[in-house]
Amino acid sequence: AEGELANFHEYFPKNEDNSFGWQNNATNRLVIVAKGPMVYIYTNGVLIGEVDTTQPPQVALGTPPDLGAIPGAQQIPDYQEQVAQYGDATDYLLGQLAVAKRNFSKSKSEFTDGLLGFLGMSQSGTMNCEFNNAWLFIIE
C-alpha cells in the first residue's frame, strides 16, 4: 500500500478481556501476531480479535452516550460535551475508513513486509498510552 492506510478494523479490548485496564497508568500486555493473511490481537493473554487482511476494512461504530432517565442541571452540559466528542471520534473513524476502503482494492492483502499501526481512543476523556519493554520478534 506504499505506506498508505489500506485496511481498518476496530476492537474494544474490555469487551473480551475482563482484566484490561482502561485507566491512565494501567498496565496491559498487547501482542500482535501476523501469520499470512491473518492478524491476531491479544491483550493480557486474551484473544480480542482476528483480522483477515483479505477482507475489506470495516468499522462498527459504538452507540452515542446515554443521558440517563432524569438529567440534573450539570448532566446536560456534560452530556452535550460527550456527544460532541463522540461526533468528533465518529467523523475521524469514518474518514480513516474511507481512506482504507479506497486503498484496499489497490494493493495486495497479504503483507510480507511493512508495518502495522494502532490507534487508541477513549470516550472517557484524555488517555495517555505509554509503551515500555516493546519487542518485535520475526519468526521464519
Tab-separated table of C-alpha atoms in Angstrom, residues 1 9 22 25 36 42 44 58 62-63 65 70 72 78 90-91 98 100 103 108-109 112 114-115 117 122 140:
chain	number	residue	atom	x	y	z
A	1	ALA	CA	0.000	0.000	0.000
A	9	HIS	CA	-10.748	-2.693	11.881
A	22	TRP	CA	-8.522	1.314	30.561
A	25	ASN	CA	-1.297	4.344	34.368
A	36	GLY	CA	-0.060	-14.991	6.411
A	42	TYR	CA	-4.218	-10.258	22.190
A	44	ASN	CA	-3.207	-9.720	28.625
A	58	GLN	CA	-14.906	-2.292	8.410
A	62	GLY	CA	-20.330	2.322	19.134
A	63	THR	CA	-23.508	3.862	20.443
A	65	PRO	CA	-23.518	8.358	25.166
A	70	ILE	CA	-33.730	12.263	34.717
A	72	GLY	CA	-29.627	17.074	36.529
A	78	ASP	CA	-21.607	17.136	30.365
A	90	THR	CA	-17.007	9.076	14.671
A	91	ASP	CA	-16.032	11.595	11.985
A	98	ALA	CA	-12.959	5.925	3.611
A	100	ALA	CA	-8.727	2.446	3.839
A	103	ASN	CA	-6.666	1.937	-0.892
A	108	LYS	CA	-2.338	-6.869	-2.125
A	109	SER	CA	-3.903	-8.113	1.054
A	112	THR	CA	5.197	-9.862	3.880
A	114	GLY	CA	5.773	-3.177	6.002
A	115	LEU	CA	4.152	-2.027	9.193
A	117	GLY	CA	-0.300	0.739	13.035
A	122	SER	CA	-11.208	6.759	24.615
A	140	GLU	CA	10.589	-17.588	9.956
